[in-house]
Amino acid sequence: MSYLQCLPPSVEPRVSDHMPQIKDMIKKIIDNGYAYIVDGDVYFTVDKFPEYGRLSGRKLEDNRAGERVAVDSRKKNPADFALWKSAKEGEPFWDSPWGPGRPGWHIECSAMSAAYLGYSFDIHGGGMDLVFPHHENEIAQSCAACEQTNISYWIHNGFVTIDSEKMSKSLGNFFTIRQVIDVYHPLALRLFLLSTHYRSPVNYSDVQLESASDRIFYIYQTLLDCEDVLSQHDEATRKDSIPPDTVDGINKFHNVVVASMSDDLRTPDVLAALSDPLKTINDLVHTRKGKKQNLRIESLAALEKTIRNVLSILGLMPASYSEILHQLREKALKRAKLTENQVLQKIEERTIARKNKEYEKSDAIRKDLAAVGITLMDSPDGTTWRPAVPLALQEQQVTET
């Protein structure tokens, strides 16, 4: 998670450390008349909570016995769910006022969130599959324990799919983050995940990861080029003013970021909006017209700062542009099964072929490298290389588009 630049949680509570809080909450629910005891089991009475189903939009009559709800003749209603389950042989158990047993699946979350955040807090998250019954039951039991219970926002993330099929252990089509970041940079993976709205399914594929890797290389290369130009000019000599068109571009970008992030964290729109300020930086750094622009350095400094702030919000800001570009190159070489020396040797062979007017050989070398995701770039100073989407995957990308 640290490789993906995810901030660590303040607290990571364990259920086994919070048995007193769990039992206290169950006792409150029983005392308030929302639960009953049967043979050492404690069940929540959903009929006593008229708002049951408000999160998922499901009605009690939708919960047919045997579908998502265990059939148990001891229950008053098939939808009643366990707060405490009596001990079974071979299972861990704790003593309680209702006999030895263990907590039900749902009560743990309500008790631990109440212990650290209180009964009212801002955001509760989880996967789409937890809306019903897990989160629905959490709401019911928390409200039964404390009438003032309130959660302002429920956010539910979509699933990772592979070829539009849900990734799961049971289907055997899953892999770990460690396996992915062994060949792709963690921030390329983060960019890929942010490129889809969190509520939507994320369709994982090599094409998508390659595209994300290519995109993030472009972002950091653009910012490094900008940084290099700025380093050649003393900050103290910069003027306070910025050209009106740069100000307009920055304001437009800022407005899109604020509007998109305020509207249910629409990160794909923010990433798309990065294109214009990045293009402006490239124009100012590389084109003849851009190099002649009035207050060019001031524009570059303002644009770089604006983009840096947004990348920080998205958790995409690296410690060093040059260092992460080096890391992205290393990952690309690993995927291509080549070393840096082998690529440089190919570049040298191509340079000689071009001098000897062996253009067919020259083109073949370029194409062979492009096939494994290495693009050659010619300039008056010589030929350099950068990672790119391998040719076959580029063709696949065009077909999918």
Tab-separated table of C-alpha atoms in Angstrom:
chain	number	residue	atom	x	y	z
A	1	MET	CA	0.000	0.000	0.000
A	2	SER	CA	2.894	2.372	0.655
A	3	TYR	CA	4.249	1.633	-2.853
A	4	LEU	CA	0.850	2.732	-4.187
A	5	GLN	CA	1.195	5.914	-2.055
A	6	CYS	CA	-1.871	5.047	0.036
A	7	LEU	CA	-1.796	6.840	3.379
A	8	PRO	CA	-1.821	4.407	6.318
A	9	PRO	CA	-4.989	4.217	8.468
A	10	SER	CA	-4.774	5.869	11.896
A	11	VAL	CA	-6.178	2.718	13.502
A	12	GLU	CA	-6.458	-0.884	12.271
A	13	PRO	CA	-8.603	-2.551	14.961
A	14	ARG	CA	-8.918	-6.317	15.418
A	15	VAL	CA	-12.222	-7.910	16.364
A	16	SER	CA	-10.605	-10.157	18.971
A	17	ASP	CA	-9.392	-7.052	20.869
A	18	HIS	CA	-12.890	-5.551	21.047
A	19	MET	CA	-15.080	-8.251	22.600
A	20	PRO	CA	-16.167	-6.005	25.522
A	21	GLN	CA	-17.394	-3.292	23.108
A	22	ILE	CA	-19.199	-5.881	20.941
A	23	LYS	CA	-20.966	-7.451	23.929
A	24	ASP	CA	-21.888	-4.009	25.303
A	25	MET	CA	-23.491	-3.045	21.982
A	26	ILE	CA	-25.453	-6.308	21.773
A	27	LYS	CA	-26.714	-5.738	25.335
A	28	LYS	CA	-27.907	-2.212	24.378
A	29	ILE	CA	-29.749	-3.613	21.351
A	30	ILE	CA	-31.465	-6.268	23.501
A	31	ASP	CA	-32.328	-3.720	26.225
A	32	ASN	CA	-33.827	-1.407	23.573
A	33	GLY	CA	-36.115	-4.228	22.398
A	34	TYR	CA	-34.548	-4.888	18.999
A	35	ALA	CA	-33.163	-8.399	19.596
A	36	TYR	CA	-34.082	-11.753	21.144
A	37	ILE	CA	-32.165	-14.759	22.506
A	38	VAL	CA	-32.644	-18.350	21.284
A	39	ASP	CA	-30.491	-21.203	22.622
A	40	GLY	CA	-27.463	-18.969	23.194
A	41	ASP	CA	-27.877	-17.175	19.846
A	42	VAL	CA	-28.900	-13.524	19.710
A	43	TYR	CA	-30.918	-12.346	16.693
A	44	PHE	CA	-31.810	-8.847	15.540
A	45	THR	CA	-35.552	-8.349	14.940
A	46	VAL	CA	-35.809	-6.612	11.571
A	47	ASP	CA	-39.580	-6.135	11.983
A	48	LYS	CA	-38.831	-3.704	14.846
A	49	PHE	CA	-36.795	-1.486	12.484
A	50	PRO	CA	-39.177	-0.039	9.825
A	51	GLU	CA	-36.316	1.645	7.932
A	52	TYR	CA	-34.622	-1.683	7.204
A	53	GLY	CA	-33.649	-1.678	3.510
A	54	ARG	CA	-33.222	2.082	3.134
A	55	LEU	CA	-29.619	1.824	1.891
A	56	SER	CA	-30.090	-0.980	-0.640
A	57	GLY	CA	-33.658	-0.127	-1.604
A	58	ARG	CA	-34.708	-3.706	-0.829
A	59	LYS	CA	-37.981	-4.564	0.877
A	60	LEU	CA	-38.269	-7.259	3.512
A	61	GLU	CA	-40.518	-9.335	1.257
A	62	ASP	CA	-37.657	-9.440	-1.285
A	63	ASN	CA	-35.639	-11.598	1.123
A	64	ARG	CA	-37.054	-14.990	0.281
A	65	ALA	CA	-35.921	-17.745	2.628
A	66	GLY	CA	-32.961	-19.673	1.346
A	67	GLU	CA	-31.735	-16.795	-0.864
A	68	ARG	CA	-28.970	-14.830	0.885
A	69	VAL	CA	-30.775	-15.503	4.189
A	70	ALA	CA	-30.135	-18.703	6.125
A	71	VAL	CA	-33.268	-20.752	6.819
A	72	ASP	CA	-33.691	-21.135	10.602
A	73	SER	CA	-37.074	-22.069	12.060
A	74	ARG	CA	-36.124	-20.469	15.392
A	75	LYS	CA	-36.133	-16.993	13.841
A	76	LYS	CA	-39.206	-14.775	14.123
A	77	ASN	CA	-38.522	-13.533	10.580
A	78	PRO	CA	-36.227	-15.273	8.044
A	79	ALA	CA	-34.439	-11.924	7.561
A	80	ASP	CA	-33.460	-11.663	11.260
A	81	PHE	CA	-29.682	-11.800	11.510
A	82	ALA	CA	-27.272	-13.015	14.198
A	83	LEU	CA	-25.631	-10.595	16.613
A	84	TRP	CA	-24.092	-13.431	18.652
A	85	LYS	CA	-23.689	-17.089	17.683
A	86	SER	CA	-23.412	-19.854	20.271
A	87	ALA	CA	-20.148	-21.804	20.345
A	88	LYS	CA	-19.704	-24.629	17.844
A	89	GLU	CA	-17.175	-27.406	18.243
A	90	GLY	CA	-13.788	-26.507	16.811
A	91	GLU	CA	-14.556	-22.775	16.590
A	92	PRO	CA	-13.019	-20.039	18.766
A	93	PHE	CA	-15.405	-18.677	21.391
A	94	TRP	CA	-15.706	-16.080	24.157
A	95	ASP	CA	-17.861	-16.006	27.276
A	96	SER	CA	-20.907	-13.740	27.191
A	97	PRO	CA	-24.144	-13.104	29.138
A	98	TRP	CA	-25.881	-15.382	26.561
A	99	GLY	CA	-23.372	-18.215	26.860
A	100	PRO	CA	-20.059	-18.979	25.151
A	101	GLY	CA	-19.918	-18.010	21.485
A	102	ARG	CA	-18.644	-15.478	18.975
A	103	PRO	CA	-19.932	-12.273	17.341
A	104	GLY	CA	-22.096	-12.306	14.220
A	105	TRP	CA	-20.559	-11.018	11.002
A	106	HIS	CA	-22.095	-7.526	11.130
A	107	ILE	CA	-21.875	-6.440	14.778
A	108	GLU	CA	-18.064	-6.286	14.760
A	109	CYS	CA	-18.022	-3.339	12.351
A	110	SER	CA	-20.664	-1.320	14.190
A	111	ALA	CA	-18.961	-1.827	17.567
A	112	MET	CA	-15.462	-0.945	16.352
A	113	SER	CA	-16.542	2.089	14.311
A	114	ALA	CA	-18.537	3.371	17.318
A	115	ALA	CA	-15.504	2.829	19.566
A	116	TYR	CA	-13.212	4.994	17.411
A	117	LEU	CA	-15.509	7.331	15.454
A	118	GLY	CA	-18.668	7.504	17.565
A	119	TYR	CA	-22.152	6.667	16.339
A	120	SER	CA	-22.155	9.491	13.793
A	121	PHE	CA	-19.344	9.957	11.292
A	122	ASP	CA	-18.788	11.168	7.748
A	123	ILE	CA	-17.873	8.304	5.421
A	124	HIS	CA	-18.356	4.545	5.439
A	125	GLY	CA	-16.839	2.554	2.582
A	126	GLY	CA	-16.784	-0.944	1.170
A	127	GLY	CA	-17.332	-3.039	-1.926
A	128	MET	CA	-20.619	-3.077	-3.862
A	129	ASP	CA	-21.291	-6.590	-2.550
A	130	LEU	CA	-21.515	-5.262	1.022
A	131	VAL	CA	-24.512	-2.964	0.454
A	132	PHE	CA	-26.822	-5.865	1.292
A	133	PRO	CA	-26.923	-7.489	3.729
A	134	HIS	CA	-23.783	-6.312	5.546
A	135	HIS	CA	-24.159	-2.530	5.501
A	136	GLU	CA	-27.934	-2.717	5.728
A	137	ASN	CA	-27.549	-4.753	8.918
A	138	GLU	CA	-24.902	-2.396	10.258
A	139	ILE	CA	-27.300	0.537	9.944
A	140	ALA	CA	-30.111	-1.365	11.669
A	141	GLN	CA	-28.037	-2.565	14.638
A	142	SER	CA	-26.204	0.767	15.115
A	143	CYS	CA	-29.506	2.691	15.103
A	144	ALA	CA	-30.960	0.150	17.527
A	145	ALA	CA	-28.037	0.709	19.895
A	146	CYS	CA	-28.113	4.509	19.541
A	147	GLU	CA	-30.932	6.579	18.008
A	148	GLN	CA	-28.501	9.367	17.071
A	149	THR	CA	-26.582	7.069	14.686
A	150	ASN	CA	-25.869	8.741	11.348
A	151	ILE	CA	-23.372	8.226	8.516
A	152	SER	CA	-23.283	11.084	6.016
A	153	TYR	CA	-21.924	9.215	2.978
A	154	TRP	CA	-21.824	5.568	1.964
A	155	ILE	CA	-19.287	4.912	-0.796
A	156	HIS	CA	-19.164	1.528	-2.507
A	157	ASN	CA	-16.422	0.585	-4.936
A	158	GLY	CA	-16.892	-1.496	-8.083
A	159	PHE	CA	-15.042	-4.755	-8.653
A	160	VAL	CA	-11.929	-5.514	-10.652
A	161	THR	CA	-12.910	-7.532	-13.705
A	162	ILE	CA	-10.810	-9.406	-16.246
A	163	ASP	CA	-12.352	-9.500	-19.703
A	164	SER	CA	-15.527	-8.188	-18.024
A	165	GLU	CA	-15.658	-11.152	-15.607
A	166	LYS	CA	-15.353	-10.461	-11.869
A	167	MET	CA	-11.916	-11.299	-10.512
A	168	SER	CA	-12.180	-13.856	-7.724
A	169	LYS	CA	-10.282	-16.700	-6.102
A	170	SER	CA	-13.071	-19.151	-6.901
A	171	LEU	CA	-12.734	-18.473	-10.639
A	172	GLY	CA	-8.942	-18.685	-10.438
A	173	ASN	CA	-8.589	-15.486	-12.477
A	174	PHE	CA	-7.037	-13.335	-9.768
A	175	PHE	CA	-3.572	-11.969	-9.106
A	176	THR	CA	-2.060	-9.836	-6.376
A	177	ILE	CA	-0.871	-6.238	-6.346
A	178	ARG	CA	2.648	-7.584	-5.755
A	179	GLN	CA	2.477	-9.522	-9.024
A	180	VAL	CA	1.329	-6.432	-10.928
A	181	ILE	CA	3.935	-4.030	-9.502
A	182	ASP	CA	6.670	-6.541	-10.207
A	183	VAL	CA	6.367	-5.548	-13.877
A	184	TYR	CA	4.502	-2.205	-13.775
A	185	HIS	CA	5.335	0.818	-11.646
A	186	PRO	CA	3.007	1.179	-8.621
A	187	LEU	CA	2.032	4.698	-9.689
A	188	ALA	CA	1.098	3.400	-13.148
A	189	LEU	CA	-1.252	0.991	-11.365
A	190	ARG	CA	-2.607	3.844	-9.241
A	191	LEU	CA	-3.207	5.978	-12.348
A	192	PHE	CA	-4.959	3.020	-14.002
A	193	LEU	CA	-7.280	2.594	-10.987
A	194	LEU	CA	-8.034	6.331	-10.823
A	195	SER	CA	-8.860	6.328	-14.544
A	196	THR	CA	-12.141	4.549	-13.724
A	197	HIS	CA	-14.711	6.012	-11.339
A	198	TYR	CA	-14.507	4.168	-8.025
A	199	ARG	CA	-18.145	2.978	-8.238
A	200	SER	CA	-17.628	1.437	-11.680
A	201	PRO	CA	-16.059	-1.949	-12.454
A	202	VAL	CA	-12.361	-1.757	-13.340
A	203	ASN	CA	-11.584	-3.947	-16.330
A	204	TYR	CA	-7.969	-5.056	-15.905
A	205	SER	CA	-5.881	-5.842	-18.980
A	206	ASP	CA	-2.274	-5.502	-20.107
A	207	VAL	CA	-3.399	-2.897	-22.645
A	208	GLN	CA	-4.870	-0.741	-19.871
A	209	LEU	CA	-1.745	-1.069	-17.711
A	210	GLU	CA	0.547	-0.293	-20.633
A	211	SER	CA	-1.543	2.780	-21.483
A	212	ALA	CA	-1.453	3.973	-17.885
A	213	SER	CA	2.300	3.420	-17.753
A	214	ASP	CA	2.761	5.336	-21.011
A	215	ARG	CA	0.556	8.174	-19.776
A	216	ILE	CA	2.316	8.545	-16.457
A	217	PHE	CA	5.714	8.561	-18.191
A	218	TYR	CA	4.476	11.421	-20.393
A	219	ILE	CA	3.234	13.371	-17.345
A	220	TYR	CA	6.509	13.085	-15.435
A	221	GLN	CA	8.691	13.659	-18.520
A	222	THR	CA	6.767	16.862	-19.261
A	223	LEU	CA	7.203	18.059	-15.661
A	224	LEU	CA	10.907	17.147	-15.651
A	225	ASP	CA	11.456	19.110	-18.880
A	226	CYS	CA	9.649	22.026	-17.245
A	227	GLU	CA	11.766	21.686	-14.088
A	228	ASP	CA	14.971	21.672	-16.162
A	229	VAL	CA	14.012	24.950	-17.875
A	230	LEU	CA	13.019	26.569	-14.568
A	231	SER	CA	16.309	25.524	-12.957
A	232	GLN	CA	18.166	27.620	-15.527
A	233	HIS	CA	16.419	30.800	-14.362
A	234	ASP	CA	16.823	32.397	-10.963
A	235	GLU	CA	13.531	32.411	-9.059
A	236	ALA	CA	14.275	35.869	-7.657
A	237	THR	CA	14.237	37.397	-11.152
A	238	ARG	CA	10.737	36.163	-11.964
A	239	LYS	CA	7.952	38.706	-12.299
A	240	ASP	CA	4.730	38.506	-10.298
A	241	SER	CA	2.461	38.622	-13.331
A	242	ILE	CA	1.354	35.719	-15.543
A	243	PRO	CA	-0.065	36.084	-19.091
A	244	PRO	CA	-3.899	36.209	-19.207
A	245	ASP	CA	-4.181	33.074	-21.380
A	246	THR	CA	-2.106	31.086	-18.839
A	247	VAL	CA	-4.270	32.418	-15.996
A	248	ASP	CA	-7.418	31.415	-17.915
A	249	GLY	CA	-6.023	27.921	-18.560
A	250	ILE	CA	-5.084	27.426	-14.914
A	251	ASN	CA	-8.472	28.690	-13.693
A	252	LYS	CA	-10.324	26.433	-16.134
A	253	PHE	CA	-8.293	23.421	-14.968
A	254	HIS	CA	-8.780	24.323	-11.306
A	255	ASN	CA	-12.557	24.634	-11.776
A	256	VAL	CA	-12.764	21.211	-13.434
A	257	VAL	CA	-10.742	19.639	-10.597
A	258	VAL	CA	-12.891	21.171	-7.846
A	259	ALA	CA	-16.183	20.385	-9.612
A	260	SER	CA	-15.150	16.810	-10.452
A	261	MET	CA	-13.734	15.894	-7.043
A	262	SER	CA	-16.717	17.512	-5.287
A	263	ASP	CA	-19.118	15.416	-7.371
A	264	ASP	CA	-18.483	11.944	-5.940
A	265	LEU	CA	-14.727	11.945	-6.651
A	266	ARG	CA	-14.834	11.860	-10.459
A	267	THR	CA	-11.103	11.207	-10.819
A	268	PRO	CA	-11.269	10.191	-14.537
A	269	ASP	CA	-12.415	13.725	-15.394
A	270	VAL	CA	-9.523	15.229	-13.418
A	271	LEU	CA	-6.992	13.031	-15.204
A	272	ALA	CA	-8.503	13.968	-18.573
A	273	ALA	CA	-8.315	17.669	-17.681
A	274	LEU	CA	-4.543	17.352	-17.129
A	275	SER	CA	-4.056	17.185	-20.901
A	276	ASP	CA	-4.413	20.921	-21.576
A	277	PRO	CA	-1.946	22.291	-18.978
A	278	LEU	CA	0.562	19.545	-19.887
A	279	LYS	CA	0.271	20.439	-23.586
A	280	THR	CA	0.797	24.115	-22.720
A	281	ILE	CA	3.989	23.232	-20.814
A	282	ASN	CA	5.279	21.192	-23.762
A	283	ASP	CA	4.556	24.060	-26.144
A	284	LEU	CA	6.402	26.541	-23.907
A	285	VAL	CA	9.365	24.200	-23.460
A	286	HIS	CA	9.796	22.761	-26.961
A	287	THR	CA	8.146	24.855	-29.707
A	288	ARG	CA	9.686	27.901	-31.355
A	289	LYS	CA	6.540	29.937	-30.734
A	290	GLY	CA	6.361	28.857	-27.078
A	291	LYS	CA	9.987	29.743	-26.396
A	292	LYS	CA	9.313	33.311	-27.555
A	293	GLN	CA	6.215	33.810	-25.392
A	294	ASN	CA	6.198	36.748	-23.016
A	295	LEU	CA	6.597	35.765	-19.326
A	296	ARG	CA	7.328	32.184	-20.420
A	297	ILE	CA	9.190	31.220	-17.224
A	298	GLU	CA	6.447	32.645	-15.011
A	299	SER	CA	3.851	30.628	-16.953
A	300	LEU	CA	5.877	27.438	-16.615
A	301	ALA	CA	6.337	27.922	-12.865
A	302	ALA	CA	2.598	28.530	-12.320
A	303	LEU	CA	1.554	25.567	-14.473
A	304	GLU	CA	4.029	23.180	-12.821
A	305	LYS	CA	2.863	24.232	-9.356
A	306	THR	CA	-0.809	23.780	-10.301
A	307	ILE	CA	-0.258	20.293	-11.734
A	308	ARG	CA	1.949	19.305	-8.781
A	309	ASN	CA	-0.834	20.249	-6.347
A	310	VAL	CA	-3.394	18.142	-8.202
A	311	LEU	CA	-1.027	15.159	-8.466
A	312	SER	CA	-0.511	15.429	-4.697
A	313	ILE	CA	-4.284	15.316	-4.123
A	314	LEU	CA	-4.510	12.204	-6.316
A	315	GLY	CA	-1.546	10.552	-4.571
A	316	LEU	CA	0.452	10.624	-7.821
A	317	MET	CA	3.199	13.053	-6.840
A	318	PRO	CA	6.629	11.370	-6.820
A	319	ALA	CA	9.567	12.437	-4.669
A	320	SER	CA	11.562	13.112	-7.851
A	321	TYR	CA	10.526	13.303	-11.513
A	322	SER	CA	13.874	12.007	-12.741
A	323	GLU	CA	13.918	9.111	-10.271
A	324	ILE	CA	10.452	7.863	-11.203
A	325	LEU	CA	11.249	8.157	-14.930
A	326	HIS	CA	14.298	5.973	-14.293
A	327	GLN	CA	12.077	3.450	-12.456
A	328	LEU	CA	9.515	3.451	-15.290
A	329	ARG	CA	12.331	2.739	-17.771
A	330	GLU	CA	13.560	-0.133	-15.599
A	331	LYS	CA	10.070	-1.686	-15.528
A	332	ALA	CA	9.759	-1.283	-19.309
A	333	LEU	CA	13.090	-3.042	-19.824
A	334	LYS	CA	11.937	-5.874	-17.567
A	335	ARG	CA	8.720	-6.306	-19.597
A	336	ALA	CA	10.756	-6.204	-22.821
A	337	LYS	CA	13.250	-8.720	-21.390
A	338	LEU	CA	16.122	-6.402	-22.360
A	339	THR	CA	18.900	-4.570	-20.538
A	340	GLU	CA	19.781	-0.908	-20.993
A	341	ASN	CA	23.059	-1.940	-22.670
A	342	GLN	CA	21.209	-4.136	-25.150
A	343	VAL	CA	18.928	-1.242	-26.117
A	344	LEU	CA	21.914	1.124	-26.495
A	345	GLN	CA	23.654	-1.473	-28.617
A	346	LYS	CA	20.584	-1.678	-30.891
A	347	ILE	CA	20.561	2.126	-31.134
A	348	GLU	CA	24.231	2.070	-32.151
A	349	GLU	CA	23.559	-0.634	-34.773
A	350	ARG	CA	20.697	1.453	-36.166
A	351	THR	CA	22.838	4.608	-36.266
A	352	ILE	CA	25.501	2.763	-38.282
A	353	ALA	CA	22.845	1.297	-40.591
A	354	ARG	CA	21.436	4.779	-41.256
A	355	LYS	CA	24.910	6.158	-41.999
A	356	ASN	CA	25.402	3.304	-44.467
A	357	LYS	CA	21.951	4.042	-45.944
A	358	GLU	CA	20.753	0.566	-44.908
A	359	TYR	CA	17.301	1.922	-44.238
A	360	GLU	CA	15.575	-1.459	-44.285
A	361	LYS	CA	17.848	-2.680	-41.481
A	362	SER	CA	17.402	0.604	-39.617
A	363	ASP	CA	13.606	0.336	-39.813
A	364	ALA	CA	13.694	-3.314	-38.733
A	365	ILE	CA	15.660	-2.434	-35.572
A	366	ARG	CA	13.199	0.338	-34.715
A	367	LYS	CA	10.227	-1.977	-35.319
A	368	ASP	CA	11.721	-4.843	-33.276
A	369	LEU	CA	12.183	-2.531	-30.301
A	370	ALA	CA	8.713	-0.989	-30.740
A	371	ALA	CA	7.236	-4.491	-30.701
A	372	VAL	CA	8.445	-4.959	-27.098
A	373	GLY	CA	7.533	-1.455	-25.905
A	374	ILE	CA	10.733	0.529	-26.587
A	375	THR	CA	10.318	3.633	-28.771
A	376	LEU	CA	13.306	5.379	-30.355
A	377	MET	CA	13.378	9.162	-30.636
A	378	ASP	CA	15.754	10.901	-33.042
A	379	SER	CA	16.991	14.441	-32.458
A	380	PRO	CA	19.941	16.573	-33.588
A	381	ASP	CA	21.722	15.412	-30.412
A	382	GLY	CA	21.314	11.722	-31.263
A	383	THR	CA	18.835	8.918	-30.582
A	384	THR	CA	17.282	8.216	-27.194
A	385	TRP	CA	14.597	5.760	-26.094
A	386	ARG	CA	11.507	5.791	-23.932
A	387	PRO	CA	8.914	3.198	-22.842
A	388	ALA	CA	5.800	2.885	-25.004
A	389	VAL	CA	2.827	0.590	-25.492
A	390	PRO	CA	4.083	-2.476	-27.449
A	391	LEU	CA	2.920	-2.515	-31.088
A	392	ALA	CA	0.621	-5.540	-30.750
A	393	LEU	CA	-1.121	-3.954	-27.760
A	394	GLN	CA	-1.410	-0.628	-29.630
A	395	GLU	CA	-3.268	-2.458	-32.410
A	396	GLN	CA	-5.478	-4.141	-29.795
A	397	GLN	CA	-6.139	-0.707	-28.268
A	398	VAL	CA	-7.264	0.682	-31.632
A	399	THR	CA	-9.558	-2.325	-32.167
A	400	GLU	CA	-11.143	-1.905	-28.700
A	401	THR	CA	-11.590	1.837	-29.238
